[in-house]
Coordinates of C-alpha atoms and ligand atoms in Angstrom, one line a residue:
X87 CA -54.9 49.7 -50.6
X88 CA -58.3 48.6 -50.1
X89 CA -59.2 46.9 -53.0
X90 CA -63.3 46.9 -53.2
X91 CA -62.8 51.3 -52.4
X92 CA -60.6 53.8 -54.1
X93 CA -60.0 57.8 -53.2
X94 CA -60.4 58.8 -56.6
X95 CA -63.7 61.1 -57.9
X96 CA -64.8 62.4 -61.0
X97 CA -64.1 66.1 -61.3
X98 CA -65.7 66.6 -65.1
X99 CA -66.7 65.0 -68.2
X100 CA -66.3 66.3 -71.7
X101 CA -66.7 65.0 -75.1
X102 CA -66.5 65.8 -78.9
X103 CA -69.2 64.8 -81.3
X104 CA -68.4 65.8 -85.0
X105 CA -70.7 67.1 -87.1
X106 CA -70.9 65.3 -90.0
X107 CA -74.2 63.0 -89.1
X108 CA -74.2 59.7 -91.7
X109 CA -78.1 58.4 -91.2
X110 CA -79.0 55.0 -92.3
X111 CA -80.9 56.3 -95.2
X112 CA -77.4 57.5 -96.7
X113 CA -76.0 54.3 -96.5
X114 CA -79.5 52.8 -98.2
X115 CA -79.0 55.2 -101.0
X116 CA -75.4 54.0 -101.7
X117 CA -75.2 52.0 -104.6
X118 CA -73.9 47.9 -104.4
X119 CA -74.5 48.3 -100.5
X120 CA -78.0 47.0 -100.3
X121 CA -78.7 47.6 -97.2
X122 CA -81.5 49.4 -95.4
X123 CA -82.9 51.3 -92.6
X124 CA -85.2 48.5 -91.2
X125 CA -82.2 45.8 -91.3
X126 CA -79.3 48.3 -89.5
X127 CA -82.1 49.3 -87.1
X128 CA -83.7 45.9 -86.1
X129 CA -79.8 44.2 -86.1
X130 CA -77.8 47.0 -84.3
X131 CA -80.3 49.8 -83.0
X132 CA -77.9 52.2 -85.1
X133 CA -80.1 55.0 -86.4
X134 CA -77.1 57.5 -87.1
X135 CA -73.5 57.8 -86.6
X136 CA -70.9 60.9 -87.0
X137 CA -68.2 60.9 -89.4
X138 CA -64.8 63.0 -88.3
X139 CA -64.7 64.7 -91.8
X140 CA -62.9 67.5 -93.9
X141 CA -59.6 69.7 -92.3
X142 CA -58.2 69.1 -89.1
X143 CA -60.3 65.3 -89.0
X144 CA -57.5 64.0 -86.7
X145 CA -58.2 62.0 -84.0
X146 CA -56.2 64.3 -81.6
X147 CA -58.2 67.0 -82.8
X148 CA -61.5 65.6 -81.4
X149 CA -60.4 64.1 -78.3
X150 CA -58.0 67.8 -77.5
X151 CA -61.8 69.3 -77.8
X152 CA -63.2 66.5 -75.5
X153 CA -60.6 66.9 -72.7
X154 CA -60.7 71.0 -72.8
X155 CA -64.1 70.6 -72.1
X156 CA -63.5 68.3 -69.6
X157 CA -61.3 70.4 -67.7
X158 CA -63.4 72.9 -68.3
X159 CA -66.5 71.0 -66.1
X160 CA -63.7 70.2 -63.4
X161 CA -63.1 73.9 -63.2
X162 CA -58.9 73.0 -63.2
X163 CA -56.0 74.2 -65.9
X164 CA -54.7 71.8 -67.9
X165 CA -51.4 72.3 -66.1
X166 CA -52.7 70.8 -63.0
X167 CA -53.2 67.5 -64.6
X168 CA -50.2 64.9 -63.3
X169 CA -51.2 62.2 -65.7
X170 CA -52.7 61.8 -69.1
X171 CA -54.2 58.0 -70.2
X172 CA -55.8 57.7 -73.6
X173 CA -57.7 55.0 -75.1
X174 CA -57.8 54.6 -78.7
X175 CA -57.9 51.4 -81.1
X176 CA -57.4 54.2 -84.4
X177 CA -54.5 56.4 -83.5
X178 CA -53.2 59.6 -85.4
X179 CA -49.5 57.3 -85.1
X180 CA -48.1 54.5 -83.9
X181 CA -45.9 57.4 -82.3
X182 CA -46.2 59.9 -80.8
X183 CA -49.1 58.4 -78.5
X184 CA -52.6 59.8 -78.9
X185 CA -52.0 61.3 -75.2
X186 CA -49.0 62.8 -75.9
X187 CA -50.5 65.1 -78.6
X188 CA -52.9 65.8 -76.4
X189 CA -51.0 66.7 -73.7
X190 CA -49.2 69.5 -75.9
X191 CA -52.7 70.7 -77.6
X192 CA -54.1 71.0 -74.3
X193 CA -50.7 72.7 -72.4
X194 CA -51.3 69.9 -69.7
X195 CA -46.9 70.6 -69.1
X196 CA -46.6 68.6 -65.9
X197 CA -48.2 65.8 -67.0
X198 CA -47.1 62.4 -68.5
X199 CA -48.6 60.8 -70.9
X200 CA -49.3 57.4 -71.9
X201 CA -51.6 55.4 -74.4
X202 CA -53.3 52.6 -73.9
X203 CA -54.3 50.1 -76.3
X204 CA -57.2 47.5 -75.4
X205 CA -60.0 48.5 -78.4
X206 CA -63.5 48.8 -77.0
X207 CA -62.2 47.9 -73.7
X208 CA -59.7 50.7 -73.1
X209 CA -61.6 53.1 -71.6
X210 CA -62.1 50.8 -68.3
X211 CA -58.7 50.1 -68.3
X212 CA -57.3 53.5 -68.6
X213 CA -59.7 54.0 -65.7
X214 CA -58.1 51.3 -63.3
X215 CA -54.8 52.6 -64.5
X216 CA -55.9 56.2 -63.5
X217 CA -57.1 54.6 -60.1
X218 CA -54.2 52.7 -58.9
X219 CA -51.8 55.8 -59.8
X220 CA -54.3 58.3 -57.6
X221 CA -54.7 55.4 -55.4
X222 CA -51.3 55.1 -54.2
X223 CA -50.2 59.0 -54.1
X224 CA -47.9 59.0 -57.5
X225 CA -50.5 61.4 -58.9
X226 CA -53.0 64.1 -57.3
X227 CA -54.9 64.8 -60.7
X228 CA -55.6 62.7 -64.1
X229 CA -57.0 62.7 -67.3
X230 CA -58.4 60.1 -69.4
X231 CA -59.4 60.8 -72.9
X232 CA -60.8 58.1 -75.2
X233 CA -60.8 59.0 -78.5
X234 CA -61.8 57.4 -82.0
X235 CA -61.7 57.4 -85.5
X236 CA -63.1 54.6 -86.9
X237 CA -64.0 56.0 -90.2
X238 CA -60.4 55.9 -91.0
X239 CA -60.3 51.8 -90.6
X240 CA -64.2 51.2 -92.2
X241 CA -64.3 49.8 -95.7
X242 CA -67.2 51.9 -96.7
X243 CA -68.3 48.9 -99.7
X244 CA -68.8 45.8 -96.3
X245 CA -72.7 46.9 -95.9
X246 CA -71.3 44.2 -92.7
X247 CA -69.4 46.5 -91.0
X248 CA -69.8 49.6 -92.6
X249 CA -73.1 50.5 -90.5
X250 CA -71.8 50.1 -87.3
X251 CA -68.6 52.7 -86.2
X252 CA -68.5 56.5 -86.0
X253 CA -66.4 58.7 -85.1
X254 CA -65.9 60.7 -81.3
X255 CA -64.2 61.4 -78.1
X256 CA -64.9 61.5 -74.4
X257 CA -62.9 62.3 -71.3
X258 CA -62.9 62.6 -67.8
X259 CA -60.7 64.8 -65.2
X260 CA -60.5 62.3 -61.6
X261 CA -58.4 63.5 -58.6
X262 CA -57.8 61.7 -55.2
X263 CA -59.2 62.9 -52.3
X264 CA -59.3 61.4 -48.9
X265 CA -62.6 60.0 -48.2
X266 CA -62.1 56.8 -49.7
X267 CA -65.5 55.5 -52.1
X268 CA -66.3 51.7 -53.2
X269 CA -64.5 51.2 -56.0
X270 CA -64.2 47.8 -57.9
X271 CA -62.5 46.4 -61.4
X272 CA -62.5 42.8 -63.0
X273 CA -60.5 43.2 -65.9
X274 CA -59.5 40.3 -68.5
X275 CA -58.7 39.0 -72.0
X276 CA -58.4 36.2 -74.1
X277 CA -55.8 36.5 -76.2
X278 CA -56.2 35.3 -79.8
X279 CA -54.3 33.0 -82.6
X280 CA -52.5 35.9 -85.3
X281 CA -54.1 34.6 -88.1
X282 CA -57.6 33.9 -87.1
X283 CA -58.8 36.7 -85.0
X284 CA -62.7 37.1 -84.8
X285 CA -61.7 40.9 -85.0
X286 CA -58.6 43.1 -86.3
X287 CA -57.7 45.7 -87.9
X288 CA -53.8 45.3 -89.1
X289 CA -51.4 47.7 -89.4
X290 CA -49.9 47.4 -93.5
X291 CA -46.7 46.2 -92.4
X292 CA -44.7 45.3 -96.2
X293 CA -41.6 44.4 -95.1
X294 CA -39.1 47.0 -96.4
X295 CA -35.6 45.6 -95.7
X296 CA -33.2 45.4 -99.0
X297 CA -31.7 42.3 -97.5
X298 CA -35.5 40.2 -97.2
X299 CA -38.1 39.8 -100.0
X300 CA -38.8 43.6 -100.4
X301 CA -42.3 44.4 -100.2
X302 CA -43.9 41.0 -99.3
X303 CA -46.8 41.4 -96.5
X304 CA -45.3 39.5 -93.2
X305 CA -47.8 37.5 -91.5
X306 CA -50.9 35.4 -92.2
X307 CA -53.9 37.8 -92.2
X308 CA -54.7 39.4 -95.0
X309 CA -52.5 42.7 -96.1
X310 CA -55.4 44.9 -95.2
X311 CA -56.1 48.0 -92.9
X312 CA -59.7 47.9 -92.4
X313 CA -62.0 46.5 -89.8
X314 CA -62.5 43.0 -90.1
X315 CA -64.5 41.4 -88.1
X316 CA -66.2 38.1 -87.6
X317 CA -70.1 39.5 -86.6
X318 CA -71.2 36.6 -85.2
X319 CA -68.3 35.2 -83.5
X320 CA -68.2 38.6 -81.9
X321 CA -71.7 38.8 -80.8
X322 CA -71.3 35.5 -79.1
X323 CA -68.8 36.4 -76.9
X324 CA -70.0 39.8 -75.9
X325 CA -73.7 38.3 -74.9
X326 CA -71.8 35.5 -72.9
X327 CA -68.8 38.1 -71.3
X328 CA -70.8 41.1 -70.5
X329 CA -73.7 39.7 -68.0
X330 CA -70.5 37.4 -66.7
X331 CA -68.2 40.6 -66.0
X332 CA -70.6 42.6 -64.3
X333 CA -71.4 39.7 -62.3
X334 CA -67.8 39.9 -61.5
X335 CA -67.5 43.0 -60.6
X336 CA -70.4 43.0 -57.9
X337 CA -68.6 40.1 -56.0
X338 CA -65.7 41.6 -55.8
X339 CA -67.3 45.4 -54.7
X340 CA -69.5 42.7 -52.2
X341 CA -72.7 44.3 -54.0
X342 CA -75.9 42.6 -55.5
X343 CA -76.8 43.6 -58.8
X344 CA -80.3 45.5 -57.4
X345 CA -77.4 47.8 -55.5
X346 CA -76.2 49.4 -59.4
X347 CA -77.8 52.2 -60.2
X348 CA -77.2 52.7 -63.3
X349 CA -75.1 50.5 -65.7
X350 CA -73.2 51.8 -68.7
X351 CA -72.6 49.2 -71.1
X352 CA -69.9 49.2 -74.3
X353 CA -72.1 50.6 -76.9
X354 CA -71.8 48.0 -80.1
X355 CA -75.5 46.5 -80.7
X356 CA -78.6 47.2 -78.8
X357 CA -79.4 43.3 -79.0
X358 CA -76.3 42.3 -77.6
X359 CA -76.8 44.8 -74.5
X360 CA -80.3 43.6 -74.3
X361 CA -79.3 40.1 -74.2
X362 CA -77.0 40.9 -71.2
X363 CA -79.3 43.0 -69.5
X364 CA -82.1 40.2 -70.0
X365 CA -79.4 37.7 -68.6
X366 CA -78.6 40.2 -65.3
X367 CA -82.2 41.1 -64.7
X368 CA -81.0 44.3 -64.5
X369 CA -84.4 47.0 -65.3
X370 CA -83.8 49.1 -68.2
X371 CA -84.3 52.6 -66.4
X372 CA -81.4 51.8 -65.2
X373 CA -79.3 51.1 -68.6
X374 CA -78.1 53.9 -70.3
X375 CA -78.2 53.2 -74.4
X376 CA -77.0 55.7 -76.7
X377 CA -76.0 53.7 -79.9
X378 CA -79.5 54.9 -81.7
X379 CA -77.2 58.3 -82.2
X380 CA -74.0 57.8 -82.4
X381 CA -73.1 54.0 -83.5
X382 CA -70.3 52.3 -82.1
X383 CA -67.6 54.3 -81.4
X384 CA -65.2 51.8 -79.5
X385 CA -63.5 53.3 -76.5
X386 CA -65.0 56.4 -76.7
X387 CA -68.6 54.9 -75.9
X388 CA -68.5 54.8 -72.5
X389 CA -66.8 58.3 -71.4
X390 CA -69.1 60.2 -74.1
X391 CA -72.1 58.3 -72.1
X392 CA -70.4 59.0 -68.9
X393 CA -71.0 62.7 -70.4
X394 CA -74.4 62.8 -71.5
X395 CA -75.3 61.3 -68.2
X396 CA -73.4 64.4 -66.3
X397 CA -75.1 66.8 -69.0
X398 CA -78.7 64.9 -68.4
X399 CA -78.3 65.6 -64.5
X400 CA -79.1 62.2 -64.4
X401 CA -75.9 61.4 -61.7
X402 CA -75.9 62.2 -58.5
X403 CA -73.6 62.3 -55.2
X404 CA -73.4 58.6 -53.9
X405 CA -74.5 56.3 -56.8
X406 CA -72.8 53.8 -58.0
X407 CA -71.7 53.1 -61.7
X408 CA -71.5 50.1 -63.1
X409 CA -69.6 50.6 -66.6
X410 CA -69.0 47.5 -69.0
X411 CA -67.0 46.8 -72.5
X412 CA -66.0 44.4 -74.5
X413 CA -63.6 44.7 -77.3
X414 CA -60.9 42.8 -79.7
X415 CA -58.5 41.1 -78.2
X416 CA -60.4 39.7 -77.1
X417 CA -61.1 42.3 -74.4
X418 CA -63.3 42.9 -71.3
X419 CA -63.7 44.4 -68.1
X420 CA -66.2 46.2 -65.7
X421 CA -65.2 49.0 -63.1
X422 CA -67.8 50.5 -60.4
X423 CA -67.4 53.7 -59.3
X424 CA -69.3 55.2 -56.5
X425 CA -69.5 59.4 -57.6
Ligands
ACO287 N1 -77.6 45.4 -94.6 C1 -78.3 44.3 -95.2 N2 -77.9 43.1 -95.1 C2 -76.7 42.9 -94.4 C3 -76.0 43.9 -93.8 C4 -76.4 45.2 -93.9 N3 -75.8 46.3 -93.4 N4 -74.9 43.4 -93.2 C5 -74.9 42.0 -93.4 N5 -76.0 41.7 -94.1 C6 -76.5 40.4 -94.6 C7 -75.4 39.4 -94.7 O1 -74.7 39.6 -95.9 C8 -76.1 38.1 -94.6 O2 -76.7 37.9 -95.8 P1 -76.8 36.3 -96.4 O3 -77.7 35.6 -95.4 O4 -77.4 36.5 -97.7 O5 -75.4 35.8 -96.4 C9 -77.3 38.5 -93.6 O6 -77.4 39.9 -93.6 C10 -77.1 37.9 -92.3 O7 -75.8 38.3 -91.9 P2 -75.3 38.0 -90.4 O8 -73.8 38.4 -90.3 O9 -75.6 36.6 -90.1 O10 -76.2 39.0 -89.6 P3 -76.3 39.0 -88.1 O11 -77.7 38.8 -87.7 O12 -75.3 38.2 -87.3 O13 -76.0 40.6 -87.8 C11 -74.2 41.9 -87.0 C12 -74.7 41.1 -88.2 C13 -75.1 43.1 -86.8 C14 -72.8 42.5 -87.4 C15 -74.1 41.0 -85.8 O14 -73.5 39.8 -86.1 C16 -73.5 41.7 -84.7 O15 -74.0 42.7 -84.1 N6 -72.3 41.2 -84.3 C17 -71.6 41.8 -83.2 C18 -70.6 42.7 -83.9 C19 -70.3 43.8 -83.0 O16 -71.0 44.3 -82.2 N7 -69.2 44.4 -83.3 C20 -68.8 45.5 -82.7 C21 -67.5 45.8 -83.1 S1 -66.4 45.4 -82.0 C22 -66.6 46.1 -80.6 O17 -67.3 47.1 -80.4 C23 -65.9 45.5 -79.5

């Protein structure tokens, strides 16, 4: 396998947006948050986010939605699908995996199905995944959905982190063909200490055993379940990783950065992607920012840009994609795709 070109190609794009649309005057108007429009705006370039709300507000829900439509753009039944890869950092269950229930919402029967857990990042990882199973002939068709529900995990009094996530799904249908395209991934992450991570969301393990100390929290970090997240810590290493990791990328696809055309970056603060795109010299017709409308919504970000792109007519036959996240983990990794 040649690794700077793959056989794989996008086929369709879908993605789920709920309805519920939180603006920043909502959260102004919230009392003991003090916060305000000109603050989220001028820190994050959040204007609005949606929250997955009232009956059926699963995660599975929004990203079976996402991957019907996706199918749907590919023209292909769900039963042609030979592998299923989601992303998610806010599943439905620790088991069964977010893909599985997809899988059976969809009726994708010939499929298997895996999760794949890498927060912000996963979405570029369940792509490489995708590509190396298409790559070497173990599967014709695939289909990643990335789907997330970070409402579930915000702790709606941290006017800190409280203003940033939403809620959403993307996906993408790829098969292999046999005219092979450049194709390139650097993928990486440094793993951090258990009890000081600069972001985490842990699960409310008490352990339950009659034989221990029934009911005490196991562990050092606090017995919570909500985002946590250290902002600045975090923006630090996404402003130095990003520019890095696309740099990365283009040596190993043997590109220069002038050769992208069109770079879509993880979409948590529009100064952080500024800050990278400053660094990379990279022109900003060329950058595809979204996070005005729908906040940060982790893995989903880049397939539901991916989509809007698609929807926007703003891809076409032969360019080549740069797409870049960064997530807890710590997390990273670019992938570019020539469509
Ligand atoms: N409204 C008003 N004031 C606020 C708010 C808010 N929503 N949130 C924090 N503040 C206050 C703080 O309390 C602090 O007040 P103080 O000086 O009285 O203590 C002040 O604003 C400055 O706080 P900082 O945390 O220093 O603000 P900063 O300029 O760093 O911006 C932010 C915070 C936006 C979170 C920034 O650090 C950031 O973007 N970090 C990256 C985080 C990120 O992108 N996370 C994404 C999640 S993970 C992922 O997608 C991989």
């Amino acid at each position: 396998m040649n690794l700077s070109t793959s056989n794989i190609k996008i086929l369709g794009t879908g993605s789920f947006k709920p309805d519920f649309v939180a603006l920043n005057e909502d959260f102004s108007k919230t009392a003991g948050l003090e916060t305000d429009d000109d603050w989220i705006t001028s820190r994050t370039g959040i204007k609005q986010r949606m929250f997955n709300c009232g009956e059926n507000a699963t995660n599975y829900n929004m990203s079976s939605k996402a991957a019907e439509r996706a199918l749907k753009a590919a023209g292909i039944s769900a039963d042609d699908i030979d592998i299923i890869v989601a992303s998610t950092a806010t599943p439905d269950f620790f088991y069964p995996s977010l893909a599985c229930l997809v899988q059976n919402a969809i009726g994708a029967t010939n499929a298997f199905a895996i999760d794949v857990s890498a927060a912000c990042t996963g979405f570029v990882n369940a792509l490489d995944i995708v590509r190396n199973y298409l790559a070497n002939g173990s599967a014709k068709k695939a289909l990643i959905v990335s789907g997330e529900m970070l409402s579930y995990h915000t702790d709606f009094t941290d006017r800190a982190t409280c203003v940033l996530f939403g809620d959403g799904a993307g996906a993408i249908v790829l098969e292999a063909t046999d005219s092979p395209k450049l194709y390139a991934a650097h993928l990486g992450a440094i793993g951090e200490k258990f009890d000081e991570p600069a972001l985490y969301c842990k699960v409310p393990y008490k352990c339950n055993s009659p034989f221990g100390a029934k009911g005490e929290n196991f562990g050092a970090v606090n017995h919570v379940d909500y985002i946590q997240m250290d902002g600045r810590a975090v923006y630090k290493f996404a402003s130095d990783i990003m520019p890095k990791t696309v740099k990365s990328v283009c040596e190993k696809a043997g590109l220069e950065l002038s050769d992208i055309d069109l770079l879509i970056p993880h979409q948590a603060n529009i100064r952080i992607i500024k800050t990278a795109m400053k660094n990379l010299d990279i022109p900003e017709d060329k950058v595809y920012v979204n996070i005005e409308k729908t906040g940060n919504i982790s893995s989903a970000c880049i397939p539901v840009c991916l989509d809007e792109l698609y929807e926007l007519g703003r891809i076409k036959a032969g360019m080549k994609i740069c797409m870049v996240a960064f997530g807890a983990g710590l997390t990273y990794g670019a992938v570019i795709i020539e469509v």
